[in-house]
Amino acid sequence: MAGLAQCQREAEEVTELMKQNFARALERDGRLSDLDTRAQELCAMGKAFTRSTRAVAQQQRRGHRRWRLAAIGLIAAFLLLLALGLAIWLSRPAPTIVTLTVTVPPPTPSGGGE
């Protein structure tokens, strides 16, 4: 009977170890579930971050494009005004040079003979 008691004690020890192993497995499963949930949340946050950075980058490109177009417009307007001013300046009539010839009669002798 001593052998039977020893076998039962060993069976109880094995049963206890199995219960502990099962409890640890349940804990690990809970932790794995938490980690999986956190990983999914991080993935969703990463996707949202990627979308927002793309939107911000697109807005910046639009802003730079607007400034570039405004600068090109201003330069074009300046060049147009410069060309218009040059065209007006070149199309004005050339100044005419007027030559006046004045004939001065020779001085008459004042002598009284006439």
Short mmCIF file of N, CA, C and O in Angstrom, two decimals:
data_model
loop_
_atom_site.label_atom_id
_atom_site.label_comp_id
_atom_site.label_asym_id
_atom_site.label_seq_id
_atom_site.Cartn_x
_atom_site.Cartn_y
_atom_site.Cartn_z
N MET A 1 0.79 -1.18 0.00
CA MET A 1 0.00 0.00 0.00
C MET A 1 0.85 1.26 0.00
O MET A 1 0.34 2.30 -0.38
N ALA A 2 2.03 1.14 0.41
CA ALA A 2 2.90 2.31 0.41
C ALA A 2 3.14 2.77 -1.00
O ALA A 2 3.24 3.96 -1.29
N GLY A 3 3.20 1.83 -1.92
CA GLY A 3 3.42 2.19 -3.32
C GLY A 3 2.23 2.91 -3.90
O GLY A 3 2.36 3.81 -4.72
N LEU A 4 1.04 2.51 -3.47
CA LEU A 4 -0.17 3.15 -3.96
C LEU A 4 -0.25 4.59 -3.45
O LEU A 4 -0.63 5.49 -4.20
N ALA A 5 0.10 4.82 -2.19
CA ALA A 5 0.08 6.16 -1.62
C ALA A 5 1.09 7.05 -2.33
O ALA A 5 0.83 8.23 -2.62
N GLN A 6 2.25 6.48 -2.64
CA GLN A 6 3.28 7.26 -3.34
C GLN A 6 2.80 7.61 -4.75
O GLN A 6 2.99 8.73 -5.21
N CYS A 7 2.17 6.69 -5.42
CA CYS A 7 1.64 6.95 -6.77
C CYS A 7 0.56 8.02 -6.73
O CYS A 7 0.50 8.89 -7.60
N GLN A 8 -0.28 7.94 -5.67
CA GLN A 8 -1.35 8.94 -5.57
C GLN A 8 -0.74 10.31 -5.29
O GLN A 8 -1.18 11.31 -5.82
N ARG A 9 0.29 10.38 -4.43
CA ARG A 9 0.96 11.65 -4.12
C ARG A 9 1.59 12.22 -5.39
O ARG A 9 1.48 13.42 -5.68
N GLU A 10 2.25 11.39 -6.17
CA GLU A 10 2.87 11.84 -7.41
C GLU A 10 1.81 12.30 -8.40
O GLU A 10 1.99 13.31 -9.10
N ALA A 11 0.68 11.60 -8.43
CA ALA A 11 -0.42 12.00 -9.32
C ALA A 11 -0.96 13.36 -8.89
O ALA A 11 -1.28 14.21 -9.74
N GLU A 12 -1.07 13.59 -7.56
CA GLU A 12 -1.54 14.89 -7.08
C GLU A 12 -0.54 15.99 -7.42
O GLU A 12 -0.94 17.10 -7.77
N GLU A 13 0.76 15.67 -7.29
CA GLU A 13 1.78 16.67 -7.65
C GLU A 13 1.69 17.01 -9.15
O GLU A 13 1.77 18.17 -9.54
N VAL A 14 1.52 15.99 -9.96
CA VAL A 14 1.40 16.21 -11.41
C VAL A 14 0.15 17.01 -11.70
O VAL A 14 0.16 17.93 -12.52
N THR A 15 -0.94 16.67 -10.99
CA THR A 15 -2.19 17.41 -11.18
C THR A 15 -2.00 18.87 -10.80
O THR A 15 -2.46 19.77 -11.50
N GLU A 16 -1.32 19.11 -9.67
CA GLU A 16 -1.06 20.48 -9.22
C GLU A 16 -0.21 21.22 -10.26
O GLU A 16 -0.49 22.38 -10.59
N LEU A 17 0.83 20.56 -10.76
CA LEU A 17 1.66 21.18 -11.80
C LEU A 17 0.85 21.50 -13.05
O LEU A 17 1.01 22.55 -13.67
N MET A 18 -0.04 20.59 -13.42
CA MET A 18 -0.89 20.82 -14.59
C MET A 18 -1.81 22.01 -14.37
O MET A 18 -2.02 22.82 -15.27
N LYS A 19 -2.35 22.12 -13.15
CA LYS A 19 -3.21 23.27 -12.84
C LYS A 19 -2.42 24.57 -12.93
O LYS A 19 -2.90 25.58 -13.46
N GLN A 20 -1.20 24.57 -12.37
CA GLN A 20 -0.35 25.76 -12.44
C GLN A 20 -0.02 26.10 -13.90
O GLN A 20 -0.06 27.27 -14.29
N ASN A 21 0.32 25.08 -14.67
CA ASN A 21 0.63 25.31 -16.08
C ASN A 21 -0.58 25.87 -16.83
O ASN A 21 -0.45 26.76 -17.66
N PHE A 22 -1.75 25.35 -16.51
CA PHE A 22 -2.96 25.83 -17.15
C PHE A 22 -3.24 27.28 -16.77
O PHE A 22 -3.61 28.11 -17.62
N ALA A 23 -3.04 27.62 -15.47
CA ALA A 23 -3.25 28.99 -15.01
C ALA A 23 -2.26 29.94 -15.71
O ALA A 23 -2.63 31.04 -16.14
N ARG A 24 -1.00 29.51 -15.85
CA ARG A 24 -0.01 30.33 -16.54
C ARG A 24 -0.38 30.51 -18.02
O ARG A 24 -0.21 31.59 -18.59
N ALA A 25 -0.88 29.44 -18.60
CA ALA A 25 -1.29 29.52 -20.01
C ALA A 25 -2.44 30.51 -20.17
O ALA A 25 -2.47 31.30 -21.13
N LEU A 26 -3.38 30.51 -19.22
CA LEU A 26 -4.48 31.47 -19.27
C LEU A 26 -3.96 32.91 -19.11
O LEU A 26 -4.44 33.82 -19.78
N GLU A 27 -3.01 33.09 -18.19
CA GLU A 27 -2.41 34.42 -18.02
C GLU A 27 -1.74 34.87 -19.31
O GLU A 27 -1.89 36.02 -19.73
N ARG A 28 -0.96 33.97 -19.91
CA ARG A 28 -0.28 34.30 -21.17
C ARG A 28 -1.29 34.63 -22.27
O ARG A 28 -1.09 35.54 -23.05
N ASP A 29 -2.39 33.86 -22.27
CA ASP A 29 -3.42 34.12 -23.27
C ASP A 29 -4.01 35.52 -23.08
O ASP A 29 -4.24 36.24 -24.04
N GLY A 30 -4.25 35.89 -21.82
CA GLY A 30 -4.76 37.23 -21.53
C GLY A 30 -3.78 38.31 -21.95
O GLY A 30 -4.15 39.32 -22.55
N ARG A 31 -2.50 38.08 -21.65
CA ARG A 31 -1.47 39.05 -22.05
C ARG A 31 -1.37 39.13 -23.57
O ARG A 31 -1.22 40.21 -24.13
N LEU A 32 -1.43 37.96 -24.22
CA LEU A 32 -1.37 37.95 -25.68
C LEU A 32 -2.57 38.69 -26.28
O LEU A 32 -2.44 39.41 -27.26
N SER A 33 -3.75 38.52 -25.65
CA SER A 33 -4.93 39.25 -26.13
C SER A 33 -4.73 40.75 -25.97
O SER A 33 -5.06 41.53 -26.87
N ASP A 34 -4.18 41.15 -24.81
CA ASP A 34 -3.90 42.58 -24.58
C ASP A 34 -2.90 43.10 -25.61
O ASP A 34 -3.07 44.18 -26.18
N LEU A 35 -1.84 42.32 -25.83
CA LEU A 35 -0.84 42.73 -26.82
C LEU A 35 -1.43 42.81 -28.22
O LEU A 35 -1.13 43.73 -28.98
N ASP A 36 -2.29 41.87 -28.55
CA ASP A 36 -2.94 41.89 -29.86
C ASP A 36 -3.82 43.13 -29.99
O ASP A 36 -3.82 43.81 -31.03
N THR A 37 -4.59 43.44 -28.93
CA THR A 37 -5.44 44.63 -28.96
C THR A 37 -4.60 45.89 -29.11
O THR A 37 -4.91 46.77 -29.93
N ARG A 38 -3.51 45.99 -28.36
CA ARG A 38 -2.63 47.15 -28.46
C ARG A 38 -2.00 47.25 -29.84
O ARG A 38 -1.86 48.35 -30.40
N ALA A 39 -1.62 46.11 -30.39
CA ALA A 39 -1.03 46.11 -31.74
C ALA A 39 -2.04 46.60 -32.77
O ALA A 39 -1.69 47.38 -33.67
N GLN A 40 -3.28 46.19 -32.64
CA GLN A 40 -4.32 46.65 -33.57
C GLN A 40 -4.55 48.15 -33.42
O GLN A 40 -4.73 48.86 -34.41
N GLU A 41 -4.57 48.62 -32.17
CA GLU A 41 -4.74 50.05 -31.93
C GLU A 41 -3.57 50.84 -32.52
O GLU A 41 -3.77 51.89 -33.14
N LEU A 42 -2.36 50.34 -32.31
CA LEU A 42 -1.19 51.02 -32.86
C LEU A 42 -1.22 51.02 -34.39
O LEU A 42 -0.85 52.02 -35.02
N CYS A 43 -1.67 49.94 -34.97
CA CYS A 43 -1.79 49.87 -36.43
C CYS A 43 -2.80 50.90 -36.93
O CYS A 43 -2.54 51.61 -37.91
N ALA A 44 -3.94 51.00 -36.25
CA ALA A 44 -4.96 51.98 -36.64
C ALA A 44 -4.41 53.40 -36.48
O ALA A 44 -4.63 54.26 -37.34
N MET A 45 -3.69 53.66 -35.37
CA MET A 45 -3.11 54.98 -35.16
C MET A 45 -2.06 55.29 -36.22
O MET A 45 -1.95 56.42 -36.69
N GLY A 46 -1.28 54.28 -36.60
CA GLY A 46 -0.28 54.48 -37.64
C GLY A 46 -0.92 54.82 -38.97
O GLY A 46 -0.44 55.70 -39.69
N LYS A 47 -2.01 54.14 -39.30
CA LYS A 47 -2.72 54.44 -40.54
C LYS A 47 -3.30 55.86 -40.51
O LYS A 47 -3.23 56.59 -41.50
N ALA A 48 -3.86 56.25 -39.37
CA ALA A 48 -4.41 57.60 -39.24
C ALA A 48 -3.29 58.64 -39.35
O ALA A 48 -3.46 59.68 -40.00
N PHE A 49 -2.16 58.34 -38.75
CA PHE A 49 -1.02 59.26 -38.84
C PHE A 49 -0.55 59.40 -40.29
O PHE A 49 -0.27 60.50 -40.76
N THR A 50 -0.49 58.28 -41.00
CA THR A 50 -0.07 58.31 -42.40
C THR A 50 -1.05 59.16 -43.22
O THR A 50 -0.63 59.97 -44.05
N ARG A 51 -2.35 58.97 -42.98
CA ARG A 51 -3.34 59.77 -43.71
C ARG A 51 -3.18 61.25 -43.40
O ARG A 51 -3.23 62.10 -44.30
N SER A 52 -2.99 61.58 -42.12
CA SER A 52 -2.88 63.00 -41.76
C SER A 52 -1.59 63.61 -42.31
O SER A 52 -1.60 64.76 -42.75
N THR A 53 -0.49 62.87 -42.32
CA THR A 53 0.74 63.43 -42.88
C THR A 53 0.62 63.63 -44.38
O THR A 53 1.12 64.62 -44.91
N ARG A 54 -0.08 62.73 -45.05
CA ARG A 54 -0.31 62.93 -46.49
C ARG A 54 -1.16 64.17 -46.73
O ARG A 54 -0.90 64.93 -47.66
N ALA A 55 -2.19 64.36 -45.90
CA ALA A 55 -3.05 65.53 -46.05
C ALA A 55 -2.26 66.81 -45.81
O ALA A 55 -2.41 67.79 -46.55
N VAL A 56 -1.44 66.82 -44.78
CA VAL A 56 -0.63 68.00 -44.48
C VAL A 56 0.36 68.28 -45.62
O VAL A 56 0.53 69.42 -46.05
N ALA A 57 0.99 67.23 -46.12
CA ALA A 57 1.94 67.41 -47.22
C ALA A 57 1.23 67.94 -48.46
O ALA A 57 1.76 68.83 -49.16
N GLN A 58 0.02 67.46 -48.71
CA GLN A 58 -0.73 67.94 -49.86
C GLN A 58 -1.11 69.41 -49.69
O GLN A 58 -1.02 70.20 -50.63
N GLN A 59 -1.50 69.80 -48.48
CA GLN A 59 -1.82 71.20 -48.22
C GLN A 59 -0.60 72.09 -48.40
O GLN A 59 -0.70 73.18 -48.95
N GLN A 60 0.55 71.62 -47.96
CA GLN A 60 1.77 72.40 -48.13
C GLN A 60 2.11 72.54 -49.60
O GLN A 60 2.53 73.62 -50.05
N ARG A 61 1.95 71.47 -50.37
CA ARG A 61 2.22 71.56 -51.80
C ARG A 61 1.28 72.56 -52.46
O ARG A 61 1.69 73.35 -53.31
N ARG A 62 0.00 72.54 -52.06
CA ARG A 62 -0.95 73.50 -52.61
C ARG A 62 -0.56 74.92 -52.26
O ARG A 62 -0.63 75.83 -53.08
N GLY A 63 -0.16 75.13 -51.01
CA GLY A 63 0.26 76.47 -50.59
C GLY A 63 1.47 76.95 -51.37
O GLY A 63 1.53 78.10 -51.82
N HIS A 64 2.46 76.07 -51.55
CA HIS A 64 3.65 76.45 -52.32
C HIS A 64 3.27 76.73 -53.77
O HIS A 64 3.80 77.66 -54.38
N ARG A 65 2.35 75.93 -54.30
CA ARG A 65 1.92 76.13 -55.68
C ARG A 65 1.23 77.49 -55.82
O ARG A 65 1.45 78.21 -56.79
N ARG A 66 0.40 77.86 -54.84
CA ARG A 66 -0.28 79.17 -54.88
C ARG A 66 0.73 80.31 -54.85
O ARG A 66 0.61 81.27 -55.61
N TRP A 67 1.71 80.21 -53.95
CA TRP A 67 2.72 81.26 -53.87
C TRP A 67 3.52 81.35 -55.17
O TRP A 67 3.85 82.43 -55.65
N ARG A 68 3.83 80.19 -55.73
CA ARG A 68 4.59 80.16 -56.98
C ARG A 68 3.77 80.82 -58.09
O ARG A 68 4.30 81.63 -58.87
N LEU A 69 2.48 80.49 -58.19
CA LEU A 69 1.62 81.09 -59.20
C LEU A 69 1.47 82.60 -58.98
O LEU A 69 1.46 83.37 -59.94
N ALA A 70 1.35 83.01 -57.73
CA ALA A 70 1.25 84.44 -57.43
C ALA A 70 2.53 85.16 -57.85
O ALA A 70 2.48 86.25 -58.45
N ALA A 71 3.67 84.57 -57.56
CA ALA A 71 4.94 85.18 -57.95
C ALA A 71 5.07 85.25 -59.46
O ALA A 71 5.49 86.28 -60.02
N ILE A 72 4.69 84.19 -60.15
CA ILE A 72 4.75 84.20 -61.62
C ILE A 72 3.80 85.26 -62.17
O ILE A 72 4.14 85.98 -63.12
N GLY A 73 2.62 85.38 -61.59
CA GLY A 73 1.66 86.40 -62.02
C GLY A 73 2.20 87.81 -61.84
O GLY A 73 2.06 88.67 -62.71
N LEU A 74 2.81 88.04 -60.68
CA LEU A 74 3.38 89.37 -60.43
C LEU A 74 4.51 89.68 -61.39
O LEU A 74 4.61 90.79 -61.91
N ILE A 75 5.36 88.71 -61.64
CA ILE A 75 6.47 88.92 -62.57
C ILE A 75 5.93 89.17 -63.98
O ILE A 75 6.40 90.06 -64.68
N ALA A 76 4.91 88.40 -64.38
CA ALA A 76 4.31 88.59 -65.71
C ALA A 76 3.68 89.97 -65.82
O ALA A 76 3.83 90.65 -66.85
N ALA A 77 2.98 90.41 -64.77
CA ALA A 77 2.37 91.74 -64.79
C ALA A 77 3.45 92.82 -64.87
O ALA A 77 3.31 93.80 -65.63
N PHE A 78 4.52 92.65 -64.12
CA PHE A 78 5.61 93.62 -64.17
C PHE A 78 6.23 93.67 -65.56
O PHE A 78 6.48 94.76 -66.10
N LEU A 79 6.48 92.51 -66.16
CA LEU A 79 7.06 92.47 -67.50
C LEU A 79 6.11 93.07 -68.54
O LEU A 79 6.54 93.77 -69.46
N LEU A 80 4.81 92.82 -68.36
CA LEU A 80 3.82 93.40 -69.27
C LEU A 80 3.82 94.92 -69.16
O LEU A 80 3.81 95.63 -70.18
N LEU A 81 3.83 95.43 -67.94
CA LEU A 81 3.86 96.89 -67.76
C LEU A 81 5.16 97.48 -68.31
O LEU A 81 5.15 98.55 -68.93
N LEU A 82 6.26 96.77 -68.11
CA LEU A 82 7.53 97.24 -68.64
C LEU A 82 7.51 97.27 -70.17
O LEU A 82 7.94 98.24 -70.79
N ALA A 83 6.98 96.22 -70.77
CA ALA A 83 6.89 96.17 -72.23
C ALA A 83 5.95 97.24 -72.76
O ALA A 83 6.23 97.90 -73.77
N LEU A 84 4.83 97.45 -72.08
CA LEU A 84 3.88 98.49 -72.49
C LEU A 84 4.51 99.87 -72.38
O LEU A 84 4.38 100.70 -73.29
N GLY A 85 5.21 100.12 -71.30
CA GLY A 85 5.89 101.41 -71.14
C GLY A 85 6.96 101.62 -72.20
O GLY A 85 7.09 102.72 -72.77
N LEU A 86 7.70 100.58 -72.49
CA LEU A 86 8.73 100.67 -73.53
C LEU A 86 8.10 100.91 -74.90
O LEU A 86 8.59 101.72 -75.68
N ALA A 87 6.99 100.23 -75.19
CA ALA A 87 6.29 100.42 -76.46
C ALA A 87 5.77 101.84 -76.59
O ALA A 87 5.88 102.47 -77.65
N ILE A 88 5.22 102.37 -75.53
CA ILE A 88 4.72 103.75 -75.56
C ILE A 88 5.88 104.72 -75.73
O ILE A 88 5.82 105.67 -76.51
N TRP A 89 6.95 104.48 -75.04
CA TRP A 89 8.10 105.38 -75.13
C TRP A 89 8.72 105.35 -76.53
O TRP A 89 9.11 106.39 -77.06
N LEU A 90 8.76 104.16 -77.14
CA LEU A 90 9.34 104.06 -78.48
C LEU A 90 8.39 104.57 -79.56
O LEU A 90 8.83 104.97 -80.64
N SER A 91 7.09 104.58 -79.33
CA SER A 91 6.15 105.02 -80.35
C SER A 91 5.87 106.51 -80.32
O SER A 91 5.22 107.02 -81.21
N ARG A 92 6.35 107.22 -79.37
CA ARG A 92 6.10 108.66 -79.34
C ARG A 92 6.90 109.30 -80.47
O ARG A 92 7.97 108.81 -80.85
N PRO A 93 6.40 110.38 -80.99
CA PRO A 93 7.10 111.01 -82.11
C PRO A 93 8.43 111.58 -81.66
O PRO A 93 8.57 112.06 -80.54
N ALA A 94 9.36 111.49 -82.56
CA ALA A 94 10.69 112.03 -82.26
C ALA A 94 10.59 113.55 -82.19
O ALA A 94 9.82 114.16 -82.93
N PRO A 95 11.34 114.16 -81.34
CA PRO A 95 11.26 115.63 -81.26
C PRO A 95 11.76 116.23 -82.57
O PRO A 95 12.76 115.80 -83.13
N THR A 96 11.01 117.18 -83.05
CA THR A 96 11.41 117.84 -84.30
C THR A 96 12.32 119.01 -83.97
O THR A 96 12.10 119.75 -83.02
N ILE A 97 13.31 119.10 -84.80
CA ILE A 97 14.25 120.20 -84.60
C ILE A 97 13.85 121.32 -85.56
O ILE A 97 13.75 121.11 -86.76
N VAL A 98 13.57 122.41 -85.00
CA VAL A 98 13.15 123.57 -85.79
C VAL A 98 14.34 124.51 -85.89
O VAL A 98 14.93 124.90 -84.89
N THR A 99 14.68 124.82 -87.11
CA THR A 99 15.78 125.75 -87.33
C THR A 99 15.19 127.10 -87.72
O THR A 99 14.43 127.20 -88.68
N LEU A 100 15.51 128.06 -86.97
CA LEU A 100 15.04 129.41 -87.27
C LEU A 100 16.19 130.20 -87.86
O LEU A 100 17.29 130.21 -87.33
N THR A 101 15.89 130.82 -88.94
CA THR A 101 16.89 131.69 -89.54
C THR A 101 16.40 133.12 -89.38
O THR A 101 15.32 133.47 -89.84
N VAL A 102 17.17 133.83 -88.72
CA VAL A 102 16.81 135.23 -88.50
C VAL A 102 17.78 136.09 -89.29
O VAL A 102 18.99 135.95 -89.14
N THR A 103 17.23 136.88 -90.11
CA THR A 103 18.10 137.81 -90.84
C THR A 103 18.00 139.18 -90.19
O THR A 103 16.93 139.72 -90.00
N VAL A 104 19.11 139.63 -89.90
CA VAL A 104 19.19 140.95 -89.25
C VAL A 104 19.69 141.92 -90.33
O VAL A 104 20.72 141.68 -90.95
N PRO A 105 18.95 142.96 -90.57
CA PRO A 105 19.43 143.92 -91.56
C PRO A 105 20.72 144.59 -91.08
O PRO A 105 20.89 144.74 -89.88
N PRO A 106 21.56 144.88 -91.99
CA PRO A 106 22.79 145.53 -91.58
C PRO A 106 22.50 146.87 -90.96
O PRO A 106 21.51 147.54 -91.30
N PRO A 107 23.29 147.27 -90.08
CA PRO A 107 23.02 148.55 -89.42
C PRO A 107 23.17 149.69 -90.41
O PRO A 107 24.01 149.68 -91.28
N THR A 108 22.33 150.58 -90.34
CA THR A 108 22.41 151.74 -91.21
C THR A 108 23.27 152.80 -90.57
O THR A 108 23.19 153.04 -89.36
N PRO A 109 24.06 153.44 -91.40
CA PRO A 109 24.91 154.48 -90.82
C PRO A 109 24.03 155.67 -90.43
O PRO A 109 23.14 156.09 -91.15
N SER A 110 24.26 156.13 -89.32
CA SER A 110 23.47 157.27 -88.91
C SER A 110 24.25 158.52 -89.25
O SER A 110 25.25 158.88 -88.69
N GLY A 111 23.90 159.02 -90.19
CA GLY A 111 24.61 160.19 -90.64
C GLY A 111 23.65 161.25 -91.07
O GLY A 111 23.91 162.36 -91.36
N GLY A 112 22.77 161.20 -91.28
CA GLY A 112 21.84 162.23 -91.55
C GLY A 112 21.74 162.67 -93.00
O GLY A 112 21.27 163.71 -93.29
N GLY A 113 22.18 162.09 -93.92
CA GLY A 113 22.12 162.59 -95.26
C GLY A 113 20.79 162.32 -95.92
O GLY A 113 20.47 162.89 -96.91
N GLU A 114 20.07 161.76 -95.55
CA GLU A 114 18.86 161.51 -96.28
C GLU A 114 17.69 162.18 -95.74
O GLU A 114 17.18 162.69 -95.00
#
